[in-house]
Coordinates of C-alpha atoms in Angstrom, one line a residue:
M111 CA 0.0 0.0 0.0
A112 CA 1.1 3.6 -0.6
R113 CA 1.1 6.1 2.3
V114 CA 0.9 9.8 1.6
S115 CA 3.2 12.0 3.8
A116 CA 4.5 15.6 3.7
G117 CA 8.0 16.8 4.2
P118 CA 8.7 18.1 7.7
R119 CA 9.5 21.7 6.5
W120 CA 7.6 22.2 3.2
G121 CA 4.0 21.2 3.7
Q122 CA 3.4 21.1 -0.1
R123 CA 6.4 18.7 -0.7
I124 CA 4.3 15.6 -0.7
Y125 CA 5.7 12.0 -0.7
S126 CA 3.9 8.7 -1.3
E127 CA 5.8 5.9 0.4
L128 CA 5.2 2.2 0.2
K129 CA 4.4 0.0 3.2
V130 CA 4.2 -3.8 3.1
L131 CA 2.2 -5.7 5.8
D132 CA 3.2 -9.3 6.5
L133 CA -0.1 -11.0 7.3
K134 CA 1.6 -13.8 9.2
T135 CA 3.8 -11.8 11.5
G136 CA 1.9 -8.5 11.5
R137 CA 5.2 -6.7 10.7
L138 CA 4.8 -3.4 8.7
T139 CA 7.8 -2.6 6.5
R140 CA 8.4 0.9 5.1
L141 CA 9.8 1.0 1.6
G142 CA 10.9 3.9 -0.8
R143 CA 11.4 6.8 1.6
R144 CA 10.9 10.3 0.1
Q145 CA 9.5 8.9 -3.1
R146 CA 6.3 9.4 -5.0
Y147 CA 4.8 6.0 -5.5
A148 CA 1.2 5.1 -6.4
A149 CA -0.9 2.1 -7.5
A150 CA 1.5 -0.5 -6.1
A151 CA 0.9 -4.2 -6.8
L152 CA 2.7 -7.1 -5.2
S153 CA 3.7 -10.0 -7.5
P154 CA 2.0 -13.4 -6.9
N155 CA 5.3 -14.8 -5.7
G156 CA 5.7 -12.0 -3.2
E157 CA 9.2 -11.0 -4.3
L158 CA 8.6 -7.9 -6.4
I159 CA 6.4 -4.8 -6.4
V160 CA 5.3 -2.8 -9.5
A161 CA 4.4 0.8 -8.8
V162 CA 4.0 4.1 -10.6
R163 CA 6.6 6.7 -9.7
T164 CA 6.2 10.4 -10.5
D165 CA 9.0 12.9 -9.9
E166 CA 8.9 16.6 -9.2
A167 CA 9.0 17.3 -13.0
Y168 CA 6.0 15.1 -13.5
H169 CA 7.9 12.4 -15.3
H170 CA 6.0 9.1 -14.9
A171 CA 7.5 5.6 -14.9
L172 CA 6.7 2.1 -13.9
V173 CA 9.3 0.7 -11.5
I174 CA 10.0 -2.8 -10.3
I175 CA 10.9 -2.8 -6.6
D176 CA 12.4 -5.5 -4.4
A177 CA 9.6 -6.3 -1.9
T178 CA 12.1 -7.0 0.9
T179 CA 14.7 -4.2 0.6
G180 CA 12.8 -1.5 -1.2
A181 CA 15.6 -1.2 -3.8
V182 CA 14.5 -0.3 -7.3
V183 CA 15.3 -3.3 -9.5
R184 CA 14.3 -1.8 -12.8
T185 CA 12.8 1.3 -14.3
L186 CA 10.7 0.6 -17.4
P187 CA 11.0 2.9 -20.3
N188 CA 8.2 5.5 -21.0
P189 CA 9.4 7.6 -23.9
H190 CA 6.0 9.3 -24.4
N191 CA 5.6 10.0 -20.6
D192 CA 2.2 8.2 -20.5
F193 CA 0.5 8.2 -17.1
Y194 CA 0.2 4.7 -15.9
Q195 CA -2.8 3.6 -13.8
Q196 CA -3.5 0.4 -11.8
P197 CA -0.6 -1.9 -13.0
R198 CA -1.2 -5.6 -12.3
W199 CA 1.0 -8.7 -12.5
S200 CA 0.2 -11.8 -14.4
P201 CA -0.2 -15.0 -12.3
S202 CA 3.2 -16.2 -13.4
S203 CA 4.9 -12.8 -12.5
Q204 CA 6.3 -12.7 -16.1
A205 CA 4.1 -9.9 -17.4
I206 CA 2.4 -6.7 -16.3
V207 CA -0.8 -5.1 -17.6
A208 CA -1.7 -1.4 -16.9
V209 CA -3.9 1.4 -18.1
A210 CA -1.9 4.0 -20.0
L211 CA -3.3 7.5 -20.2
S212 CA -2.0 10.0 -22.8
A213 CA -3.3 13.2 -24.3
A214 CA -5.1 11.1 -27.0
G215 CA -6.9 8.9 -24.5
K216 CA -6.5 5.6 -22.8
T217 CA -5.4 2.1 -23.7
L218 CA -4.4 -1.2 -22.1
Q219 CA -0.7 -2.0 -22.3
L220 CA 0.9 -5.4 -21.9
I221 CA 4.4 -5.0 -20.6
E222 CA 7.3 -7.5 -20.5
P223 CA 9.1 -6.4 -17.3
N224 CA 12.5 -7.8 -18.1
S225 CA 12.9 -6.2 -21.5
G226 CA 10.4 -3.3 -21.1
L227 CA 8.7 -4.2 -24.4
T228 CA 5.1 -2.8 -24.5
V229 CA 2.1 -3.7 -26.7
N230 CA -1.2 -1.7 -26.9
M231 CA -4.0 -4.2 -26.7
L232 CA -6.7 -1.6 -27.4
P233 CA -6.6 1.4 -29.7
V234 CA -5.9 4.7 -27.9
A235 CA -9.3 6.3 -27.5
N236 CA -11.5 8.5 -25.2
V237 CA -12.8 5.5 -23.4
N238 CA -12.6 5.0 -19.7
L239 CA -10.7 1.9 -18.7
A240 CA -10.0 0.6 -15.2
N241 CA -9.0 -2.3 -13.0
P242 CA -7.2 -4.5 -15.6
Q243 CA -6.0 -8.0 -14.7
L244 CA -4.6 -10.9 -16.7
W245 CA -6.3 -14.3 -16.9
G246 CA -5.2 -16.9 -19.4
E247 CA -5.0 -15.2 -22.8
Y248 CA -7.4 -12.4 -21.8
V249 CA -7.2 -9.2 -19.9
L250 CA -10.3 -8.3 -17.9
Y251 CA -11.1 -4.6 -17.3
N252 CA -13.9 -2.2 -16.3
S253 CA -15.4 0.2 -18.8
P254 CA -18.6 2.4 -19.2
Q255 CA -18.4 2.2 -23.0
S256 CA -22.1 1.0 -23.2
G257 CA -23.4 3.7 -21.0
V258 CA -23.2 1.6 -17.9
D259 CA -20.1 0.3 -16.2
N260 CA -19.5 -3.4 -16.9
I261 CA -16.7 -6.0 -17.1
Y262 CA -15.1 -6.4 -20.5
A263 CA -12.2 -8.6 -21.8
V264 CA -9.7 -8.4 -24.6
N265 CA -7.7 -11.3 -26.1
Y266 CA -4.1 -10.0 -26.2
S267 CA -3.2 -12.4 -29.1
T268 CA -6.1 -11.6 -31.4
H269 CA -7.2 -8.2 -29.9
Q270 CA -10.8 -9.4 -30.0
T271 CA -12.9 -7.6 -27.4
Y272 CA -15.8 -9.1 -25.4
Q273 CA -18.5 -7.9 -23.0
V274 CA -18.3 -10.2 -20.0
T275 CA -21.2 -8.9 -17.9
N276 CA -24.4 -7.0 -18.6
R277 CA -25.6 -5.7 -15.3
P278 CA -28.3 -3.0 -15.5
F279 CA -26.7 -0.6 -12.9
G280 CA -23.0 -1.5 -13.0
A281 CA -20.4 -4.2 -12.3
Y282 CA -17.0 -3.3 -11.0
H283 CA -13.7 -4.8 -9.6
A284 CA -13.7 -8.2 -11.1
A285 CA -11.5 -10.8 -9.4
V286 CA -10.7 -14.3 -10.7
S287 CA -11.0 -17.3 -8.2
P288 CA -7.7 -19.1 -7.4
D289 CA -8.8 -22.1 -9.6
G290 CA -9.7 -19.8 -12.5
Q291 CA -13.2 -21.1 -12.8
R292 CA -15.3 -18.3 -11.3
L293 CA -15.4 -14.5 -11.4
A294 CA -16.3 -12.4 -8.3
L295 CA -17.5 -8.9 -8.9
H296 CA -19.0 -5.8 -7.3
D297 CA -22.7 -5.7 -8.5
Y298 CA -24.5 -2.4 -8.0
R299 CA -28.3 -2.7 -7.5
A300 CA -31.1 -0.4 -6.5
T301 CA -30.8 -1.7 -2.9
G302 CA -27.0 -1.1 -2.8
A303 CA -23.9 -3.0 -3.7
R304 CA -23.4 -6.7 -3.5
V305 CA -20.5 -9.1 -4.1
V306 CA -21.6 -11.8 -6.6
E307 CA -20.0 -14.8 -8.4
L308 CA -20.4 -15.8 -12.0
P309 CA -19.0 -18.7 -14.0
L310 CA -15.9 -17.7 -15.9
D311 CA -16.6 -19.1 -19.3
P312 CA -15.4 -17.2 -22.4
S313 CA -18.0 -19.0 -24.6
R314 CA -20.7 -17.1 -22.9
W315 CA -19.2 -13.7 -23.5
L316 CA -20.6 -11.3 -26.1
A317 CA -18.0 -10.7 -28.9
L318 CA -17.9 -7.1 -29.9
P319 CA -17.5 -6.1 -33.6
A320 CA -14.7 -3.7 -32.8
P321 CA -13.1 -2.0 -29.8
A322 CA -14.9 1.0 -28.5
Q323 CA -13.7 4.4 -29.7
A324 CA -15.8 6.5 -27.2
D325 CA -18.0 6.0 -24.1
A326 CA -21.7 5.9 -24.9
P327 CA -23.7 8.6 -23.2
E328 CA -25.3 7.5 -19.9
P329 CA -29.0 6.6 -20.4
F330 CA -30.3 9.0 -17.9
A331 CA -27.9 11.9 -18.3
A332 CA -29.7 13.6 -21.3
A333 CA -33.1 13.5 -19.6
L334 CA -31.7 15.0 -16.4
A335 CA -29.8 17.7 -18.1
A336 CA -32.8 18.7 -20.2
G337 CA -34.7 19.5 -17.1
E338 CA -32.1 21.9 -15.8
P339 CA -32.4 25.7 -16.1
G340 CA -30.2 26.9 -19.0
A341 CA -30.0 23.4 -20.4
A342 CA -29.7 24.6 -24.0
R343 CA -26.7 26.8 -23.1
I344 CA -25.0 24.1 -21.2
T345 CA -25.5 21.5 -24.0
A346 CA -24.0 23.9 -26.5
L347 CA -21.0 24.5 -24.2
L348 CA -20.4 20.8 -23.7
A349 CA -20.6 20.1 -27.4
S350 CA -18.1 22.8 -28.3
P351 CA -14.3 22.1 -28.4
D352 CA -12.2 23.1 -25.5
S353 CA -10.3 25.6 -27.6
S354 CA -13.5 27.7 -28.2
G355 CA -13.4 29.1 -24.7
P356 CA -11.6 32.4 -23.8
R357 CA -7.9 32.5 -24.0
Y358 CA -6.0 33.9 -21.1
G359 CA -2.6 35.6 -21.5
V360 CA 0.5 34.3 -19.9
R361 CA 3.0 36.6 -18.2
R362 CA 5.9 36.2 -15.9
Y363 CA 5.0 36.1 -12.2
R364 CA 7.1 38.5 -10.1
P365 CA 7.1 37.5 -6.4
L366 CA 8.1 41.0 -5.1
A367 CA 5.2 42.7 -6.9
H368 CA 2.7 40.3 -5.5
A369 CA 4.3 39.9 -2.0
F370 CA 1.3 41.5 -0.2
R371 CA -2.2 40.1 -0.5
V372 CA -4.5 40.5 2.4
F373 CA -6.6 37.3 2.5
S374 CA -8.0 36.9 6.0
Y375 CA -8.4 38.2 9.5
G376 CA -8.6 36.2 12.7
V377 CA -7.3 35.3 16.1
V378 CA -4.0 33.6 16.9
Q379 CA -3.1 32.3 20.4
S380 CA 0.6 32.1 21.5
P381 CA 2.3 28.7 22.0
S382 CA 2.3 29.2 25.8
G383 CA -1.4 30.1 25.9
N384 CA -0.7 33.4 27.7
A385 CA -1.4 35.8 24.9
V386 CA -3.8 36.2 22.0
S387 CA -3.6 38.3 18.9
V388 CA -6.2 39.6 16.5
G389 CA -5.5 41.3 13.2
L390 CA -5.1 41.1 9.4
R391 CA -3.0 38.6 7.6
S392 CA -1.4 38.8 4.2
Q393 CA 0.1 36.0 2.2
D394 CA 1.3 35.9 -1.4
F395 CA 0.2 33.3 -4.0
L396 CA 3.4 31.2 -3.4
S397 CA 2.9 31.2 0.4
T398 CA 6.4 32.5 0.9
T399 CA 5.8 36.1 2.2
Q400 CA 3.4 36.6 5.1
L401 CA 2.5 39.8 6.9
F402 CA 0.5 40.3 10.1
A403 CA -0.7 43.6 11.6
G404 CA -2.8 43.7 14.6
L405 CA -3.2 43.9 18.4
S406 CA -2.1 41.4 21.0
Y407 CA -3.1 41.0 24.6
D408 CA -0.9 39.4 27.3
Q409 CA -2.9 37.6 30.0
T410 CA 0.0 37.4 32.5
E411 CA 0.7 41.1 32.7
R412 CA -2.7 42.3 31.3
T413 CA -1.3 44.6 28.7
L414 CA -2.0 45.5 25.1
A415 CA 0.5 45.8 22.3
A416 CA 0.4 46.8 18.6
T417 CA 2.4 44.4 16.4
G418 CA 3.6 44.3 12.8
A419 CA 5.3 41.1 11.6
L420 CA 6.9 40.1 8.3
S421 CA 7.8 36.5 7.6
Y422 CA 9.6 35.1 4.5
Q423 CA 9.3 31.4 4.2
G424 CA 10.9 30.8 0.9
R425 CA 14.1 29.4 2.5
Y426 CA 14.6 26.4 4.7
P427 CA 14.7 28.5 7.9
V428 CA 11.9 31.1 8.1
L429 CA 13.1 34.7 8.3
D430 CA 11.1 36.8 10.7
V431 CA 11.1 40.5 11.5
E432 CA 8.7 41.9 14.1
A433 CA 8.1 45.4 15.5
T434 CA 6.0 45.9 18.6
Y435 CA 4.9 48.9 20.7
G436 CA 3.1 48.1 23.9
G437 CA 2.8 48.1 27.6
R438 CA 4.4 46.3 30.5
N439 CA 3.0 45.7 34.0
A440 CA 5.2 43.9 36.6
T441 CA 5.8 43.8 40.3
R442 CA 9.2 43.1 41.9
Y443 CA 11.6 44.0 44.7
F444 CA 13.6 47.1 43.6
D445 CA 16.2 47.8 46.4
R446 CA 16.4 44.1 47.7
A447 CA 17.1 45.3 51.3
L448 CA 15.3 46.0 54.5
P449 CA 12.7 47.4 55.1
L450 CA 10.7 45.0 52.9
D451 CA 8.7 47.8 51.4
S452 CA 10.1 47.8 47.8
L453 CA 7.8 45.1 46.3
R454 CA 6.0 47.5 44.0
G455 CA 4.2 47.3 40.7
T456 CA 5.0 49.6 37.9
Q457 CA 3.8 50.2 34.3
W458 CA 5.7 51.4 31.3
Q459 CA 5.8 51.3 27.5
Y460 CA 8.3 49.7 25.3
A461 CA 9.3 49.6 21.6
R462 CA 10.8 46.3 20.5
L463 CA 12.4 45.1 17.2
L464 CA 12.8 41.4 16.9
A465 CA 14.7 39.7 14.0
G466 CA 15.9 36.2 13.5
V467 CA 15.2 32.7 12.1
R468 CA 12.7 30.0 12.9
L469 CA 12.6 26.4 11.8
P470 CA 9.0 24.9 11.9
L471 CA 8.9 21.2 11.3
V472 CA 5.7 19.1 11.0
L473 CA 6.4 15.6 12.2
T474 CA 2.9 14.0 12.0
R475 CA 3.1 10.3 11.2
S476 CA 0.1 8.9 13.0
K477 CA -3.1 9.9 14.7
Y478 CA -1.0 12.3 16.8
L479 CA -0.4 15.8 15.4
Q480 CA 3.3 16.5 16.0
A481 CA 5.3 19.7 15.4
L482 CA 8.7 20.9 16.4
T483 CA 9.8 24.6 16.2
V484 CA 13.3 25.9 17.0
S485 CA 14.0 29.7 16.8
A486 CA 16.7 32.2 17.5
Y487 CA 16.1 36.0 17.5
Y488 CA 18.0 39.3 18.1
L489 CA 16.0 41.6 20.5
H490 CA 16.4 45.4 20.5
E491 CA 14.2 47.2 23.1
R492 CA 13.7 50.7 24.3
V493 CA 11.6 51.7 27.3
Y494 CA 9.5 54.8 27.8
N495 CA 7.5 56.4 30.7
Y496 CA 9.2 54.2 33.3
T497 CA 8.7 55.6 36.8
A498 CA 12.0 57.2 37.7
T499 CA 11.9 56.4 41.4
L500 CA 11.6 52.7 40.7
R501 CA 14.2 52.4 38.0
S502 CA 17.4 50.5 38.6
L503 CA 20.4 52.9 37.9
S504 CA 21.5 51.0 34.8
E505 CA 18.0 49.9 33.7
V506 CA 17.0 50.1 30.1
G507 CA 15.6 53.4 28.9
P508 CA 15.3 55.7 25.9
N509 CA 19.1 56.3 26.0
T510 CA 20.1 52.8 27.2
P511 CA 18.5 50.2 24.9
L512 CA 18.5 46.5 25.5
H513 CA 20.4 44.2 23.2
A514 CA 19.4 40.6 23.8
V515 CA 19.2 37.2 22.2
Q516 CA 16.1 35.0 22.5
T517 CA 16.0 31.3 21.6
S518 CA 13.2 28.9 22.0
L519 CA 12.2 25.3 21.4
G520 CA 8.6 24.2 21.2
Y521 CA 7.3 20.6 20.7
A522 CA 3.7 19.4 20.6
S523 CA 2.2 15.9 20.1
Q524 CA -1.5 15.9 20.4
L525 CA -4.2 13.4 19.6
K526 CA -6.4 14.6 16.7
Q527 CA -9.7 16.0 18.1
S528 CA -13.2 15.1 17.0
A529 CA -15.7 17.9 16.4
R530 CA -17.1 17.4 19.9
D531 CA -13.8 17.2 21.9
V532 CA -13.2 20.4 23.9
A533 CA -9.5 19.7 24.4
P534 CA -6.9 17.1 23.3
R535 CA -7.5 13.7 24.9
G536 CA -3.9 12.6 24.6
G537 CA -0.5 14.0 24.0
A538 CA 2.2 16.3 25.4
T539 CA 3.7 19.8 24.9
L540 CA 7.0 21.4 25.7
L541 CA 8.1 25.0 25.5
A542 CA 11.7 26.1 26.5
T543 CA 12.8 29.7 26.3
Y544 CA 16.2 31.3 26.9
R545 CA 16.9 35.1 26.9
T546 CA 20.2 36.7 27.6
T547 CA 22.4 39.8 26.9
P548 CA 25.6 38.4 25.5
F549 CA 27.0 41.5 23.8
G550 CA 29.0 42.8 26.8
T551 CA 27.0 46.0 27.2
A552 CA 26.5 47.6 30.6
L553 CA 23.0 46.2 30.9
Q554 CA 22.9 42.5 31.9
A555 CA 19.9 40.2 32.3
S556 CA 19.0 36.6 31.6
Q557 CA 16.0 34.3 31.8
V558 CA 15.4 30.6 31.4
G559 CA 11.8 29.2 31.3
V560 CA 10.6 25.7 30.7
Q561 CA 6.9 24.6 30.6
A562 CA 5.5 21.2 29.8
G563 CA 2.1 19.7 29.7
V564 CA 0.4 16.3 29.4
Y565 CA -3.1 15.5 28.1
L566 CA -5.0 12.5 29.4
L567 CA -8.4 10.9 28.9
G568 CA -11.2 12.2 31.1
L569 CA -13.9 10.1 32.9
A570 CA -16.4 10.3 30.0
K571 CA -16.5 10.7 26.3
H572 CA -15.1 14.1 25.0
H573 CA -13.7 14.9 28.5
A574 CA -10.0 15.7 28.9
V575 CA -7.4 16.2 31.6
R576 CA -4.3 18.5 31.4
L577 CA -1.4 18.4 33.8
R578 CA 1.0 21.3 33.4
G579 CA 4.2 22.4 35.1
G580 CA 6.9 25.0 34.6
F581 CA 10.0 26.6 36.1
Q582 CA 11.4 30.1 35.4
Y583 CA 14.8 31.5 36.5
Q584 CA 15.8 35.2 36.1
Q585 CA 18.8 37.3 36.7
Q586 CA 16.9 40.6 36.9
N587 CA 19.0 43.1 38.8
Q588 CA 19.0 45.5 35.9
Y589 CA 16.1 44.3 33.8
N590 CA 13.2 41.8 33.8
F591 CA 11.9 40.1 30.7
T592 CA 8.3 39.2 30.1
A593 CA 7.1 35.9 31.6
A594 CA 8.2 32.8 29.9
I595 CA 5.7 30.5 31.7
S596 CA 2.2 30.7 32.9
F597 CA 1.3 32.6 36.1
P598 CA -1.6 31.5 38.3
R599 CA -4.8 32.4 36.5
A600 CA -6.8 34.1 39.2
E601 CA -4.0 36.6 40.2
T602 CA -4.6 40.2 39.1
S603 CA -0.9 41.2 38.9
Y604 CA 2.2 39.5 37.8
V605 CA 5.1 39.3 40.3
S606 CA 8.5 39.0 38.6
F607 CA 10.4 36.6 41.0
D608 CA 13.9 35.5 40.6
R609 CA 12.7 31.9 40.6
L610 CA 9.1 30.7 39.9
A611 CA 7.8 27.2 39.9
V612 CA 4.2 26.6 38.7
G613 CA 1.9 23.6 38.3
S614 CA -1.7 23.2 37.3
I615 CA -4.4 20.6 36.7
D616 CA -7.4 21.2 34.3
Y617 CA -10.5 19.0 33.7
S618 CA -12.4 20.1 30.6
L619 CA -15.8 18.8 29.5
P620 CA -18.7 19.8 27.2
L621 CA -21.8 21.0 29.0
A622 CA -24.2 21.1 26.0
F623 CA -24.3 21.2 22.2
V624 CA -27.0 23.8 22.0
H625 CA -27.0 25.0 18.4
W626 CA -28.8 28.3 19.3
S627 CA -29.2 30.8 16.6
L628 CA -30.3 34.5 16.6
G629 CA -31.1 35.1 12.9
R630 CA -27.9 36.0 11.0
V631 CA -26.3 37.7 13.9
L632 CA -25.3 34.9 16.3
Y633 CA -25.0 31.1 16.2
V634 CA -23.9 29.3 19.5
Q635 CA -22.5 25.9 18.9
R636 CA -21.4 24.6 22.3
L637 CA -21.1 25.3 26.0
R638 CA -18.2 23.9 27.9
A639 CA -16.5 24.1 31.3
T640 CA -13.0 23.7 32.7
A641 CA -12.3 23.2 36.4
F642 CA -8.8 24.0 37.4
G643 CA -6.3 24.3 40.2
D644 CA -3.1 26.4 39.9
F645 CA -0.2 26.2 42.3
A646 CA 2.9 28.3 42.3
Q647 CA 5.9 29.3 44.5
G648 CA 8.0 32.3 43.8
S649 CA 11.2 33.4 45.5
S650 CA 13.6 36.4 45.3
V651 CA 16.7 37.2 47.3
V652 CA 16.6 40.3 49.5
G653 CA 19.0 41.7 52.2
L654 CA 18.0 41.0 55.8
R655 CA 19.7 41.8 59.1
A656 CA 19.5 39.0 61.7
T657 CA 19.9 41.6 64.5
A658 CA 19.4 45.3 64.8
G659 CA 22.5 47.0 63.4
G660 CA 23.9 43.7 62.2
P661 CA 25.2 43.0 58.7
V662 CA 22.9 42.6 55.8
V663 CA 22.6 39.0 54.9
P664 CA 21.1 38.0 51.4
T665 CA 18.1 35.9 52.2
R666 CA 15.7 34.1 49.9
L667 CA 12.0 34.9 50.6
Y668 CA 9.2 32.8 49.3
Q669 CA 5.6 33.4 48.3
D670 CA 3.0 30.6 47.6
Y671 CA -0.1 30.8 45.4
Q672 CA -3.1 28.5 45.3
N673 CA -5.9 29.2 42.8
Y674 CA -9.1 27.1 42.4
G675 CA -11.9 27.9 40.0
A676 CA -13.8 27.1 36.8
D677 CA -14.1 28.6 33.4
F678 CA -17.5 28.6 31.6
M679 CA -17.2 29.2 27.8
A680 CA -19.5 29.4 24.8
L681 CA -18.3 28.6 21.3
F682 CA -20.1 30.7 18.7
N683 CA -20.1 32.3 15.2
A684 CA -21.0 35.9 14.7
F685 CA -22.6 37.3 11.5
H686 CA -22.1 33.9 9.8
L687 CA -18.3 34.3 9.9
R688 CA -16.6 30.9 9.3
T689 CA -14.0 31.2 12.2
P690 CA -15.7 30.4 15.5
L691 CA -15.1 32.6 18.6
E692 CA -15.1 31.6 22.2
A693 CA -16.0 33.8 25.2
G694 CA -17.1 33.3 28.8
V695 CA -16.4 33.9 32.4
R696 CA -14.0 32.7 35.1
V697 CA -14.9 32.3 38.8
A698 CA -11.9 31.5 41.0
Y699 CA -10.5 31.8 44.5
S700 CA -7.1 33.2 45.2
S701 CA -5.2 32.3 48.4
Y702 CA -2.9 35.2 47.9
Q703 CA -5.7 37.8 47.7
R704 CA -7.9 35.7 50.1
A705 CA -10.9 36.5 47.9
W706 CA -13.1 35.2 45.1
V707 CA -12.5 36.9 41.7
V708 CA -14.8 37.0 38.6
Q709 CA -13.0 37.6 35.3
P710 CA -14.3 37.9 31.7
L711 CA -12.6 35.5 29.2
A712 CA -12.0 35.5 25.4
F713 CA -10.3 32.6 23.7
S714 CA -9.5 31.1 27.1
V715 CA -7.5 34.2 27.9
R716 CA -8.4 36.5 30.8
L717 CA -9.3 40.1 29.8

């Protein structure tokens, strides 16, 4: 059998690789890696495989393959580049029969695999032919040449053609019994399809005066077409030659002139799940140049940013450039000494330029969707409106920009979801981020963040469990980066600790598939809920004196967080837009605030 797969980097680089299943041992062997094989057939002795191979230049060939090693034993000549369909071996494995399609039509070819000699058994004509197979001195095949699909045969010595069956609604997929005495076929009836057997006796076949040169019209097609509006116009168009239609000019395609083409708008959620973006997207016809312009919202710091991003994907690594202007909102210790009154929140704006490379790989090979992304970026950042009394002396500002490097590795393996699943019911995710300032400037900072999650089956159908954990380390004496992992969801402010460990458990389930509609304005598909628990411990080093007037001793202080709550969400479409939206409310208890909080949600992100 042939299995279709895509290249890990280029989604349109499609391969069709062969797999052989040993029915005795159950062993599955993969043959012909990174090839384009189709219509494979195993020889009766089990030693060879014949398949159609097509290269990137659309050159077609029949190839003989070793069924054990996958090595190509022989490539048969195809000087006219005919497209071969459904090749089949003879019972002796000494001959091959196949349908050959060319610009002039179809024919059946008998091929000697050792020499490559081919013989057309039927004239090349506009007649549909399918499912050929050798039996004795005949080749059986399917054809609708009488107006209804039936089984036909041709004697490859005399080229005499015969009609083997005359079923009123169609006969397909003939198969000869091992003793060569009976014929099994797919008989189509008014009550459905049935497998039937017939005696295999050439003396009962109807000899045809000559091979068909065209398919007869289907008996019901004319009557049905005549009843259609505009039937006369359609009939005239179908009868006219293809060349009578309009001719379109051909001109050179210039990628740069067509680099920008706005084609959609929508919502994109960040890999960590902490941020969401909405805006316009542009993509050229070759899918190499992409542009995004829009707004993003960060759930952890509860800030907005305007972003413009340009991505060129015509090379193996993707080239990215992104410009962002937005806000920051963080709380941390500023003087790191007694008295402990410097844990303060502050807000400021920043302008950031990010440029670098990204390598996205799609690794899906089974029912699990798998993807791996590795990236490295240069980060240039300037800060504005930073409260002067809270600024570290050397902290980044309009005249002291930040020069940093950001690298990340993301991996996801998730079980494909059904339409009614509210979350993956199996799989795992990993996101690792490293940011540092390696250029030897006065401003120094670093951050390491790792977050992983596991998806498990729930207690009932369409239910899912997610276990997630993460750790973040920061050297932030002079500057603190944005969070690299998730912060407890019920907290209203983000505290930038030197070290932060987090864990969470989520249980997601559908509440109802309601299918409510409000005219053309609103269509609600589903209601769902997620019960969760978030746990975190953050710590930072501050200076403490053990005794009054004693020396300052660096001491690590800890803060624990425990959140419990539930999200209630509705999945809906607005104004018949194809992309569904999700919104709802979160009700949670925060042990840090010692209070219940109610928060609006959009796309599972707190507003």
